[in-house]
Short mmCIF file of C-alpha atoms in Angstrom, two decimals:
data_model
loop_
_atom_site.label_atom_id
_atom_site.label_comp_id
_atom_site.label_asym_id
_atom_site.label_seq_id
_atom_site.Cartn_x
_atom_site.Cartn_y
_atom_site.Cartn_z
CA MET D 1062 122.54 10.67 -5.34
CA ALA D 1063 124.17 7.38 -6.35
CA ALA D 1064 125.46 9.02 -9.54
CA MET D 1065 127.10 11.83 -7.50
CA VAL D 1066 128.82 9.33 -5.19
CA LEU D 1067 130.06 7.35 -8.19
CA ALA D 1068 131.42 10.51 -9.85
CA ALA D 1069 133.22 11.56 -6.64
CA THR D 1070 134.73 8.08 -6.26
CA ARG D 1071 136.03 8.19 -9.84
CA LEU D 1072 137.54 11.64 -9.30
CA LEU D 1073 139.41 10.55 -6.17
CA ARG D 1074 140.67 7.39 -7.84
CA GLY D 1075 141.68 9.23 -11.03
CA SER D 1076 139.47 7.07 -13.26
CA GLY D 1077 136.47 7.65 -15.48
CA SER D 1078 136.12 10.73 -17.69
CA TRP D 1079 139.07 12.45 -15.99
CA GLY D 1080 141.47 9.74 -17.33
CA ARG D 1081 143.66 7.24 -15.63
CA SER D 1082 145.64 8.05 -12.56
CA ARG D 1083 148.66 10.26 -13.35
CA PRO D 1084 152.00 8.67 -12.45
CA ARG D 1085 154.19 10.33 -9.92
CA PHE D 1086 156.83 12.78 -11.13
CA GLY D 1087 159.57 10.23 -10.72
CA ASP D 1088 157.96 7.48 -12.80
CA PRO D 1089 159.87 6.55 -15.96
CA ALA D 1090 156.70 6.76 -18.09
CA TYR D 1091 156.13 10.39 -17.08
CA ARG D 1092 159.79 11.32 -17.50
CA ARG D 1093 159.90 9.79 -20.97
CA PHE D 1094 156.78 11.69 -22.06
CA SER D 1095 157.81 15.10 -20.65
CA SER D 1096 161.37 15.01 -21.97
CA GLY D 1097 160.39 14.12 -25.52
CA GLY D 1098 161.71 10.56 -25.57
CA ALA D 1099 160.75 10.15 -29.26
CA TYR D 1100 163.81 12.25 -30.28
CA PRO D 1101 166.30 11.71 -27.46
CA ASN D 1102 169.56 12.77 -29.14
CA ILE D 1103 168.63 15.62 -31.51
CA PRO D 1104 169.98 19.07 -30.52
CA LEU D 1105 167.75 22.15 -30.67
CA SER D 1106 169.83 23.54 -33.55
CA SER D 1107 168.75 20.69 -35.87
CA PRO D 1108 165.29 20.16 -37.46
CA LEU D 1109 163.16 17.32 -36.14
CA PRO D 1110 162.80 14.33 -38.51
CA GLY D 1111 159.32 13.79 -39.91
CA VAL D 1112 158.23 17.39 -39.20
CA PRO D 1113 157.39 19.50 -42.30
CA LYS D 1114 159.94 22.17 -43.10
CA PRO D 1115 158.54 25.67 -42.39
CA VAL D 1116 158.09 28.07 -45.29
CA PHE D 1117 158.72 31.73 -44.41
CA ALA D 1118 157.47 34.79 -46.29
CA THR D 1119 160.18 36.42 -48.41
CA VAL D 1120 160.57 39.55 -50.52
CA ASP D 1121 162.41 39.95 -53.78
CA GLY D 1122 165.38 42.07 -52.70
CA GLN D 1123 164.91 45.50 -51.12
CA GLU D 1124 162.76 47.05 -53.84
CA LYS D 1125 159.63 46.30 -51.80
CA PHE D 1126 160.87 48.76 -49.17
CA GLU D 1127 162.10 51.53 -51.43
CA THR D 1128 160.73 55.03 -50.94
CA LYS D 1129 159.31 56.37 -54.19
CA VAL D 1130 159.77 60.11 -54.91
CA THR D 1131 158.11 62.19 -57.63
CA THR D 1132 158.65 65.93 -58.21
CA LEU D 1133 155.68 67.90 -59.53
CA ASP D 1134 155.94 70.74 -62.04
CA ASN D 1135 155.81 73.37 -59.27
CA GLY D 1136 158.76 71.78 -57.40
CA LEU D 1137 156.74 70.03 -54.68
CA ARG D 1138 158.02 66.52 -53.92
CA VAL D 1139 155.72 63.55 -53.34
CA ALA D 1140 157.24 60.66 -51.36
CA SER D 1141 155.58 57.40 -50.36
CA GLN D 1142 156.47 54.23 -48.52
CA ASN D 1143 154.35 51.12 -48.89
CA LYS D 1144 153.25 49.46 -45.64
CA PHE D 1145 150.63 46.80 -45.07
CA GLY D 1146 147.55 47.85 -43.10
CA GLN D 1147 144.17 49.50 -43.24
CA PHE D 1148 145.38 52.91 -42.09
CA CYS D 1149 147.84 55.40 -43.56
CA THR D 1150 149.75 58.45 -42.33
CA VAL D 1151 149.94 61.37 -44.75
CA GLY D 1152 151.29 64.86 -44.20
CA ILE D 1153 153.03 67.91 -45.57
CA LEU D 1154 156.52 68.79 -44.31
CA ILE D 1155 157.85 72.30 -44.94
CA ASN D 1156 161.38 73.66 -44.79
CA SER D 1157 160.30 76.30 -42.28
CA GLY D 1158 160.90 77.01 -38.62
CA SER D 1159 162.42 79.33 -36.06
CA ARG D 1160 165.86 79.32 -37.75
CA TYR D 1161 164.37 81.37 -40.62
CA GLU D 1162 162.94 84.16 -38.46
CA ALA D 1163 165.99 86.47 -38.38
CA LYS D 1164 164.22 89.08 -40.57
CA TYR D 1165 160.82 88.56 -38.97
CA LEU D 1166 159.14 88.84 -35.62
CA SER D 1167 160.52 85.99 -33.50
CA GLY D 1168 157.91 83.37 -32.59
CA ILE D 1169 155.99 83.09 -35.89
CA ALA D 1170 156.59 79.32 -36.22
CA HIS D 1171 155.37 78.83 -32.64
CA PHE D 1172 152.15 80.70 -33.48
CA LEU D 1173 151.61 78.79 -36.75
CA GLU D 1174 151.83 75.52 -34.80
CA LYS D 1175 148.96 76.66 -32.54
CA LEU D 1176 146.93 77.92 -35.52
CA ALA D 1177 147.18 74.64 -37.45
CA PHE D 1178 143.95 72.87 -38.47
CA SER D 1179 141.83 75.97 -37.79
CA SER D 1180 139.20 77.32 -40.21
CA THR D 1181 139.99 77.42 -43.95
CA GLU D 1182 138.27 78.36 -47.21
CA ARG D 1183 136.38 75.02 -47.26
CA PHE D 1184 135.98 74.40 -43.52
CA ASP D 1185 134.31 76.97 -41.29
CA SER D 1186 135.84 75.76 -38.03
CA LYS D 1187 138.30 73.35 -36.44
CA ASP D 1188 135.35 71.21 -35.32
CA GLU D 1189 134.29 70.74 -38.95
CA ILE D 1190 137.80 69.57 -39.84
CA LEU D 1191 137.84 67.08 -36.97
CA LEU D 1192 134.37 65.76 -37.88
CA THR D 1193 135.52 65.24 -41.47
CA LEU D 1194 138.53 63.27 -40.27
CA GLU D 1195 136.43 61.22 -37.84
CA LYS D 1196 134.42 59.84 -40.78
CA HIS D 1197 137.64 58.09 -41.81
CA GLY D 1198 138.81 57.30 -38.26
CA GLY D 1199 141.40 60.05 -38.54
CA ILE D 1200 143.45 62.21 -36.17
CA CYS D 1201 145.62 65.25 -36.96
CA ASP D 1202 148.66 66.98 -35.51
CA CYS D 1203 151.09 69.80 -36.25
CA GLN D 1204 154.64 70.07 -34.92
CA THR D 1205 157.31 72.70 -35.51
CA SER D 1206 161.04 72.41 -34.84
CA ARG D 1207 163.93 74.76 -35.55
CA ASP D 1208 164.06 73.82 -39.24
CA THR D 1209 160.87 71.88 -40.11
CA THR D 1210 157.11 72.35 -39.85
CA MET D 1211 155.00 69.20 -40.14
CA TYR D 1212 151.24 68.83 -40.69
CA ALA D 1213 150.16 65.18 -40.42
CA VAL D 1214 146.99 63.08 -40.52
CA SER D 1215 146.50 59.37 -39.75
CA ALA D 1216 143.31 57.91 -41.23
CA ASP D 1217 141.78 55.02 -43.17
CA SER D 1218 143.52 54.58 -46.53
CA LYS D 1219 140.17 54.75 -48.32
CA GLY D 1220 139.88 58.41 -47.34
CA LEU D 1221 143.20 59.43 -48.96
CA ASP D 1222 141.58 61.91 -51.39
CA THR D 1223 139.71 63.64 -48.56
CA VAL D 1224 142.82 63.73 -46.36
CA VAL D 1225 145.11 65.27 -49.01
CA GLY D 1226 142.45 67.84 -49.91
CA LEU D 1227 142.08 68.75 -46.24
CA LEU D 1228 145.86 69.05 -45.74
CA ALA D 1229 146.19 71.28 -48.81
CA ASP D 1230 143.43 73.53 -47.48
CA VAL D 1231 144.93 73.71 -43.98
CA VAL D 1232 148.42 74.58 -45.26
CA LEU D 1233 147.60 76.89 -48.17
CA HIS D 1234 144.20 78.41 -47.34
CA PRO D 1235 143.99 79.17 -43.58
CA ARG D 1236 141.65 82.03 -42.67
CA LEU D 1237 143.68 83.19 -39.63
CA THR D 1238 140.76 85.09 -38.12
CA ASP D 1239 141.25 87.55 -35.25
CA GLU D 1240 139.46 85.16 -32.90
CA GLU D 1241 141.77 82.26 -33.85
CA ILE D 1242 144.88 84.41 -33.44
CA GLU D 1243 143.66 85.48 -29.99
CA MET D 1244 143.12 81.83 -29.02
CA ALA D 1245 146.63 80.99 -30.28
CA ARG D 1246 147.97 83.90 -28.23
CA MET D 1247 146.45 82.41 -25.07
CA ALA D 1248 147.85 78.96 -25.90
CA VAL D 1249 151.35 80.39 -26.45
CA GLN D 1250 151.23 82.35 -23.18
CA PHE D 1251 150.20 79.23 -21.27
CA GLU D 1252 153.03 77.24 -22.85
CA LEU D 1253 155.59 79.91 -21.93
CA GLU D 1254 154.38 79.92 -18.32
CA ASP D 1255 154.49 76.12 -18.21
CA LEU D 1256 158.03 76.15 -19.65
CA ASN D 1257 159.26 78.34 -16.79
CA MET D 1258 157.38 76.49 -14.01
CA ARG D 1259 157.86 72.81 -14.80
CA PRO D 1260 160.22 70.79 -12.54
CA ASP D 1261 161.93 69.22 -15.58
CA PRO D 1262 163.97 72.06 -17.11
CA GLU D 1263 165.31 70.06 -20.11
CA PRO D 1264 163.31 71.96 -22.81
CA LEU D 1265 164.39 75.32 -21.36
CA LEU D 1266 168.04 74.22 -21.07
CA THR D 1267 167.99 72.97 -24.67
CA GLU D 1268 166.72 76.40 -25.74
CA MET D 1269 169.46 78.10 -23.72
CA VAL D 1270 172.33 75.90 -24.97
CA HIS D 1271 171.31 76.54 -28.60
CA GLU D 1272 171.25 80.26 -27.86
CA ALA D 1273 174.77 80.00 -26.42
CA ALA D 1274 176.13 77.81 -29.23
CA TYR D 1275 174.73 79.83 -32.16
CA ARG D 1276 174.59 83.37 -30.86
CA GLU D 1277 171.79 85.26 -32.66
CA ASN D 1278 171.85 83.15 -35.82
CA THR D 1279 169.89 80.27 -37.43
CA VAL D 1280 169.29 77.42 -34.94
CA GLY D 1281 170.27 79.74 -32.07
CA LEU D 1282 167.16 81.88 -32.58
CA HIS D 1283 164.29 81.44 -30.11
CA ARG D 1284 162.16 78.37 -30.85
CA PHE D 1285 159.45 79.60 -28.47
CA CYS D 1286 157.80 82.97 -28.99
CA PRO D 1287 159.37 85.59 -26.66
CA ALA D 1288 156.83 87.01 -24.20
CA GLU D 1289 157.23 90.54 -25.59
CA ASN D 1290 156.20 89.36 -29.10
CA VAL D 1291 153.01 87.52 -28.12
CA GLY D 1292 150.86 90.65 -28.42
CA LYS D 1293 152.44 91.76 -31.71
CA MET D 1294 151.35 88.81 -33.86
CA ASP D 1295 148.65 89.49 -36.47
CA ARG D 1296 147.54 88.21 -39.87
CA ASP D 1297 149.83 90.56 -41.85
CA VAL D 1298 152.94 89.43 -39.95
CA LEU D 1299 152.04 85.77 -40.48
CA HIS D 1300 151.23 86.25 -44.19
CA ALA D 1301 154.56 88.01 -44.81
CA TYR D 1302 156.37 84.94 -43.46
CA LEU D 1303 154.11 82.39 -45.19
CA ARG D 1304 154.57 84.11 -48.56
CA ASN D 1305 158.30 83.41 -48.46
CA TYR D 1306 158.50 80.00 -46.78
CA TYR D 1307 155.27 78.12 -47.60
CA THR D 1308 156.23 77.66 -51.26
CA PRO D 1309 155.93 74.35 -53.19
CA ASP D 1310 159.69 73.95 -53.70
CA ARG D 1311 160.12 73.90 -49.89
CA MET D 1312 157.42 71.24 -49.34
CA VAL D 1313 157.17 67.44 -49.32
CA LEU D 1314 153.88 65.53 -49.38
CA ALA D 1315 154.79 62.25 -47.65
CA GLY D 1316 152.61 59.17 -47.19
CA VAL D 1317 153.05 55.77 -45.54
CA GLY D 1318 150.64 52.94 -46.27
CA VAL D 1319 149.42 54.39 -49.59
CA GLU D 1320 149.93 53.63 -53.28
CA HIS D 1321 152.40 56.07 -54.82
CA ALA D 1322 150.41 56.65 -58.01
CA GLN D 1323 147.29 57.48 -56.02
CA LEU D 1324 149.20 59.91 -53.78
CA VAL D 1325 150.70 61.68 -56.82
CA GLU D 1326 147.24 61.95 -58.37
CA CYS D 1327 145.87 63.57 -55.21
CA ALA D 1328 148.86 65.95 -55.04
CA GLN D 1329 148.28 67.07 -58.63
CA LYS D 1330 144.59 67.60 -57.88
CA TYR D 1331 144.98 69.69 -54.73
CA LEU D 1332 148.56 71.07 -54.62
CA LEU D 1333 149.31 71.92 -58.25
CA GLY D 1334 148.23 75.27 -59.66
CA THR D 1335 146.46 76.43 -56.50
CA CYS D 1336 146.67 80.03 -55.26
CA PRO D 1337 147.41 80.29 -51.50
CA ALA D 1338 145.59 82.70 -49.19
CA TRP D 1339 148.57 85.11 -49.11
CA GLY D 1340 148.84 85.44 -52.90
CA THR D 1341 151.23 84.13 -55.52
CA GLY D 1342 153.99 86.71 -55.28
CA ALA D 1343 157.57 85.47 -55.66
CA ALA D 1344 159.52 84.72 -52.47
CA VAL D 1345 162.02 87.54 -52.03
CA HIS D 1346 163.24 87.35 -48.42
CA VAL D 1347 164.30 83.71 -48.05
CA ASP D 1348 167.06 83.23 -45.48
CA ARG D 1349 169.73 80.84 -46.78
CA SER D 1350 172.21 81.50 -43.96
CA VAL D 1351 174.49 78.68 -42.85
CA ALA D 1352 174.65 78.07 -39.10
CA GLN D 1353 177.63 79.82 -37.47
CA TYR D 1354 178.81 78.07 -34.31
CA THR D 1355 180.05 80.66 -31.80
CA GLY D 1356 180.11 78.94 -28.42
CA GLY D 1357 179.48 80.89 -25.25
CA ILE D 1358 177.46 80.81 -22.06
CA VAL D 1359 173.85 81.63 -21.16
CA LYS D 1360 173.01 81.83 -17.45
CA LEU D 1361 169.63 82.14 -15.75
CA GLU D 1362 169.72 82.73 -12.00
CA ARG D 1363 166.53 81.33 -10.50
CA ASP D 1364 165.25 80.12 -7.14
CA MET D 1365 164.60 76.40 -7.75
CA SER D 1366 163.70 75.57 -4.15
CA ASN D 1367 159.93 75.67 -4.74
CA VAL D 1368 159.50 74.16 -8.21
CA SER D 1369 157.64 71.14 -6.84
CA LEU D 1370 155.81 71.70 -3.57
CA GLY D 1371 153.86 69.06 -1.68
CA PRO D 1372 154.35 66.32 0.92
CA THR D 1373 157.57 65.19 -0.81
CA PRO D 1374 158.94 68.34 -2.48
CA PHE D 1375 161.56 68.08 -5.20
CA PRO D 1376 165.02 69.06 -3.86
CA GLU D 1377 166.59 72.31 -4.97
CA LEU D 1378 168.91 71.60 -7.89
CA THR D 1379 171.20 73.52 -10.20
CA HIS D 1380 171.14 72.39 -13.82
CA ILE D 1381 173.94 72.73 -16.35
CA MET D 1382 174.20 71.69 -19.97
CA ILE D 1383 177.56 71.68 -21.75
CA GLY D 1384 177.68 71.19 -25.52
CA LEU D 1385 180.25 71.02 -28.31
CA GLU D 1386 179.73 71.28 -32.06
CA SER D 1387 179.40 67.87 -33.77
CA CYS D 1388 178.30 67.67 -37.43
CA SER D 1389 175.25 67.84 -39.69
CA PHE D 1390 173.16 64.78 -40.51
CA LEU D 1391 174.38 65.05 -44.12
CA GLU D 1392 178.02 64.35 -43.19
CA GLY D 1393 179.68 60.95 -42.97
CA ASP D 1394 180.58 61.50 -39.30
CA PHE D 1395 176.91 61.69 -38.30
CA ILE D 1396 176.72 57.92 -37.63
CA PRO D 1397 179.87 57.82 -35.42
CA PHE D 1398 178.47 60.75 -33.43
CA ALA D 1399 175.15 58.91 -33.02
CA VAL D 1400 177.04 55.85 -31.72
CA LEU D 1401 179.10 58.06 -29.38
CA ASN D 1402 175.91 59.63 -28.01
CA MET D 1403 174.47 56.15 -27.39
CA MET D 1404 177.71 55.07 -25.72
CA MET D 1405 177.48 58.03 -23.31
CA GLY D 1406 173.78 57.42 -22.60
CA GLY D 1407 172.86 58.27 -19.03
CA GLY D 1408 169.58 59.36 -17.46
CA GLY D 1409 168.14 60.17 -14.06
CA SER D 1410 169.58 58.67 -10.89
CA PHE D 1411 166.13 57.30 -9.99
CA SER D 1412 165.41 55.74 -13.38
CA ALA D 1413 164.34 52.11 -13.10
CA GLY D 1414 166.81 49.65 -14.55
CA GLY D 1415 166.15 46.88 -17.01
CA PRO D 1416 166.83 45.92 -20.62
CA GLY D 1417 167.31 48.90 -22.89
CA LYS D 1418 167.63 51.40 -20.04
CA GLY D 1419 171.31 52.01 -20.73
CA MET D 1420 172.64 51.00 -17.32
CA PHE D 1421 175.98 50.08 -18.92
CA THR D 1422 176.49 53.45 -20.60
CA ARG D 1423 179.38 55.65 -19.48
CA LEU D 1424 177.28 58.29 -17.74
CA TYR D 1425 175.66 55.59 -15.62
CA LEU D 1426 178.82 53.62 -14.84
CA ASN D 1427 181.26 56.52 -14.40
CA VAL D 1428 178.97 59.25 -13.06
CA LEU D 1429 175.65 58.21 -11.52
CA ASN D 1430 176.96 54.99 -9.99
CA ARG D 1431 180.01 56.70 -8.46
CA HIS D 1432 178.58 60.07 -7.41
CA HIS D 1433 175.37 59.46 -5.50
CA TRP D 1434 174.71 63.20 -5.07
CA MET D 1435 174.16 63.74 -8.79
CA TYR D 1436 170.51 63.60 -9.82
CA ASN D 1437 170.91 63.49 -13.56
CA ALA D 1438 173.54 62.98 -16.26
CA THR D 1439 172.20 62.55 -19.79
CA SER D 1440 173.71 62.87 -23.25
CA TYR D 1441 171.81 64.48 -26.14
CA HIS D 1442 172.66 64.87 -29.82
CA HIS D 1443 170.93 67.58 -31.89
CA SER D 1444 171.67 67.45 -35.60
CA TYR D 1445 170.63 69.76 -38.44
CA GLU D 1446 171.38 70.04 -42.16
CA ASP D 1447 174.44 72.28 -41.62
CA THR D 1448 175.55 71.73 -38.01
CA GLY D 1449 175.10 69.62 -34.88
CA LEU D 1450 175.46 69.80 -31.11
CA LEU D 1451 176.44 67.04 -28.66
CA CYS D 1452 175.43 67.95 -25.08
CA ILE D 1453 175.54 66.55 -21.58
CA HIS D 1454 172.88 67.70 -19.12
CA ALA D 1455 173.66 67.30 -15.41
CA SER D 1456 171.95 68.39 -12.20
CA ALA D 1457 172.98 68.40 -8.53
CA ASP D 1458 172.76 70.34 -5.29
CA PRO D 1459 173.85 74.02 -5.74
CA ARG D 1460 176.78 73.50 -3.31
CA GLN D 1461 178.35 70.87 -5.58
CA VAL D 1462 178.08 72.62 -8.93
CA ARG D 1463 181.82 73.03 -9.40
CA GLU D 1464 182.49 69.34 -8.79
CA MET D 1465 179.60 68.42 -11.12
CA VAL D 1466 180.99 70.58 -13.94
CA GLU D 1467 184.42 68.98 -13.54
CA ILE D 1468 182.89 65.48 -13.76
CA VAL D 1469 181.14 66.43 -17.02
CA THR D 1470 184.27 67.99 -18.56
CA ARG D 1471 186.27 64.87 -17.66
CA GLU D 1472 183.70 62.69 -19.43
CA PHE D 1473 184.00 64.88 -22.53
CA VAL D 1474 187.80 64.55 -22.51
CA LEU D 1475 187.57 60.76 -22.00
CA MET D 1476 185.50 60.49 -25.19
CA ALA D 1477 188.72 60.95 -27.15
CA GLY D 1478 190.52 58.28 -25.13
CA THR D 1479 190.51 54.50 -25.39
CA VAL D 1480 187.25 52.97 -26.56
CA ASP D 1481 186.52 49.50 -25.24
CA VAL D 1482 185.39 47.13 -28.00
CA VAL D 1483 182.66 45.62 -25.80
CA GLU D 1484 181.08 48.98 -24.91
CA LEU D 1485 181.29 50.06 -28.57
CA GLU D 1486 179.53 46.90 -29.77
CA ARG D 1487 176.90 47.34 -27.06
CA ALA D 1488 176.26 50.95 -28.15
CA LYS D 1489 176.04 49.94 -31.82
CA THR D 1490 173.61 47.13 -31.01
CA GLN D 1491 171.47 49.42 -28.87
CA LEU D 1492 171.40 52.12 -31.57
CA THR D 1493 170.41 49.57 -34.22
CA SER D 1494 167.74 48.17 -31.93
CA MET D 1495 166.26 51.61 -31.21
CA LEU D 1496 166.29 52.49 -34.91
CA MET D 1497 164.47 49.33 -35.96
CA MET D 1498 161.97 49.39 -33.09
CA ASN D 1499 161.05 53.03 -33.74
CA LEU D 1500 160.56 52.28 -37.44
CA GLU D 1501 157.90 49.73 -36.54
CA ALA D 1502 155.49 52.64 -35.99
CA ARG D 1503 153.81 54.11 -39.06
CA PRO D 1504 153.97 57.79 -37.87
CA VAL D 1505 157.72 57.42 -37.24
CA ILE D 1506 158.26 56.01 -40.75
CA PHE D 1507 156.26 58.95 -42.13
CA GLU D 1508 158.44 61.50 -40.33
CA ASP D 1509 161.64 59.69 -41.38
CA VAL D 1510 160.54 59.61 -45.03
CA GLY D 1511 159.44 63.25 -45.02
CA ARG D 1512 162.50 64.68 -43.28
CA GLN D 1513 165.02 62.73 -45.38
CA VAL D 1514 163.33 63.61 -48.69
CA LEU D 1515 162.99 67.25 -47.61
CA ALA D 1516 166.72 67.45 -46.84
CA THR D 1517 168.29 65.15 -49.46
CA ARG D 1518 165.52 64.43 -52.06
CA SER D 1519 165.96 60.71 -51.31
CA ARG D 1520 165.85 58.30 -48.36
CA LYS D 1521 168.40 55.94 -46.87
CA LEU D 1522 166.68 52.69 -46.00
CA PRO D 1523 166.99 51.11 -42.53
CA HIS D 1524 169.27 48.29 -43.72
CA GLU D 1525 171.67 50.90 -45.18
CA LEU D 1526 171.78 52.78 -41.87
CA CYS D 1527 172.33 49.53 -39.97
CA ALA D 1528 175.29 48.73 -42.24
CA LEU D 1529 176.79 52.16 -41.54
CA ILE D 1530 176.35 51.63 -37.80
CA ARG D 1531 178.07 48.22 -37.97
CA ASP D 1532 181.04 49.80 -39.80
CA VAL D 1533 181.86 52.23 -36.97
CA LYS D 1534 185.29 51.46 -35.47
CA PRO D 1535 186.92 52.59 -32.19
CA GLU D 1536 189.21 54.89 -34.16
CA ASP D 1537 186.15 56.62 -35.68
CA ILE D 1538 184.85 57.47 -32.20
CA LYS D 1539 188.26 58.76 -31.13
CA ARG D 1540 188.63 60.84 -34.31
CA VAL D 1541 185.23 62.59 -34.11
CA ALA D 1542 185.59 63.19 -30.36
CA SER D 1543 189.08 64.71 -30.79
CA LYS D 1544 187.79 66.99 -33.53
CA MET D 1545 184.83 68.05 -31.38
CA LEU D 1546 187.02 68.88 -28.38
CA ARG D 1547 189.00 71.42 -30.42
CA GLY D 1548 185.99 73.76 -30.51
CA LYS D 1549 184.65 76.22 -27.95
CA PRO D 1550 182.01 74.90 -25.54
CA ALA D 1551 178.43 76.10 -25.28
CA VAL D 1552 177.23 76.29 -21.65
CA ALA D 1553 173.72 76.74 -20.27
CA ALA D 1554 173.20 77.09 -16.51
CA LEU D 1555 169.94 77.35 -14.55
CA GLY D 1556 169.32 77.78 -10.81
CA ASP D 1557 171.61 78.89 -7.97
CA LEU D 1558 174.84 79.67 -9.83
CA SER D 1559 177.00 80.97 -6.97
CA GLU D 1560 179.41 78.01 -7.33
CA LEU D 1561 179.42 77.89 -11.16
CA PRO D 1562 182.99 77.99 -12.58
CA ALA D 1563 183.91 80.75 -15.02
CA TYR D 1564 183.37 80.01 -18.71
CA GLU D 1565 187.11 80.32 -19.34
CA HIS D 1566 187.76 77.61 -16.73
CA VAL D 1567 185.29 75.24 -18.43
CA GLN D 1568 187.00 75.90 -21.75
CA ALA D 1569 190.44 75.27 -20.19
CA ALA D 1570 189.23 72.00 -18.64
CA LEU D 1571 187.98 70.70 -22.00
CA ALA D 1572 191.31 71.59 -23.60
CA SER D 1573 193.35 69.81 -20.88
CA ARG D 1574 194.45 66.18 -20.82
CA ASP D 1575 192.44 65.13 -17.78
CA GLY D 1576 189.42 67.46 -17.98
CA ARG D 1577 190.09 69.02 -14.57
CA LEU D 1578 189.14 72.62 -13.83
CA PRO D 1579 191.98 75.05 -13.01
CA ARG D 1580 192.62 75.38 -9.28
CA VAL D 1581 191.03 78.41 -7.60
CA TYR D 1582 192.69 79.77 -4.47
CA ARG D 1583 190.67 81.86 -2.03
CA LEU D 1584 191.95 83.85 0.91
CA PHE D 1585 188.58 83.76 2.60
CA ARG D 1586 186.00 81.00 2.34
#
């Protein structure tokens, strides 16, 4: 008891094992200690005397980051990027997609995406494939776009041989059983229903604006399988397509976090001299068409009043997307267009603000901040190896569609006007920041390596891209925007379109000096 009293007395007095009593905040002794009185006059930009100089890790030039590329005897390219870590991402990218389906049943690429990682010659089921990957802590995925199909696996680097063997089997030796095709048919039907029911219509509008911009050719062909073709898919249809487009010269085996020599050895073991499931006949119907930009309009009248029911239903909106032809990612103007897209920015009117949200972009400052009735104004840039499309998506109440279209056309016209140096530097910094942050992720590096090597047989490194971004001048933005505005627009419209201006009026507005729609006079309102 006496010991407890003594301890309590010491605590209250600030003595004993808890140390001496702490001076008040105003005492000179406390101020001197907290403000670092030992070095009173040294600025933060100078090193402290007596403190060892830090030694930072360095690399010898940029060769440590270079992407190594080897071409095998059959034309298949092997590309690797070294990256520290226990895990790797490896995959096969193929120059194949919906743009090559002009001579085939539309929707094949969509079906192949759903059939990926199903049973093969070596694996009896998808479950067996997943169990094999789980032994190496692996996951798998397949994605198709308009011009590229990508099979990818992330797993422990020690399982590289198993992973490459599995990828080769999945790509070249799929069984495509009737049961698997039926399951893929159900998955495709569900995705089509979801596409038409979801409150966010951006994927559907993107499909529509491509259809309008490239009427019935290349990237304007349907990316999703049309409903009338779902029941027509079978093994023979798929094999006819695979025979022409799943050839070694159209493939890249890309790896991140692996040794290049080891990846090449695995590629030679599993991807050289192998006979695919559809035979070894020469490809005879390969589509080498160049994208033909046509411009035009695609409209879809739909009741959008019940897309999101519940206690707080989503308001009825009309959505429009206006696009103009930009350039391919192989052209020198690709970087200025990317900066222009970042400068336009935008988003939803209810998006939370904060760093990196683009609240100082033009579509926020000039559109969403000034016109409270607009729900969305967002810029998108789609780029391919032979063309590109810069779009603005906007949504508002059906009664204000005409005013919304005029606001968008004015923003397009203003792109070719004066470019403020501050907003340009901000857009360049934001683009550089997004590029470098995205390339922190191993799967993103893998996709970047694979797509660049597939398109150009080499890869531009991040520091080269950053240098190109820094070199963009205001006159570059004005030049590419002026060139873009000389083309015909592509327009996609979804919802209640009773107030939608005529296509010719949209075209006239984009060709005018101020972006205003021609006046329409009505006798009766």
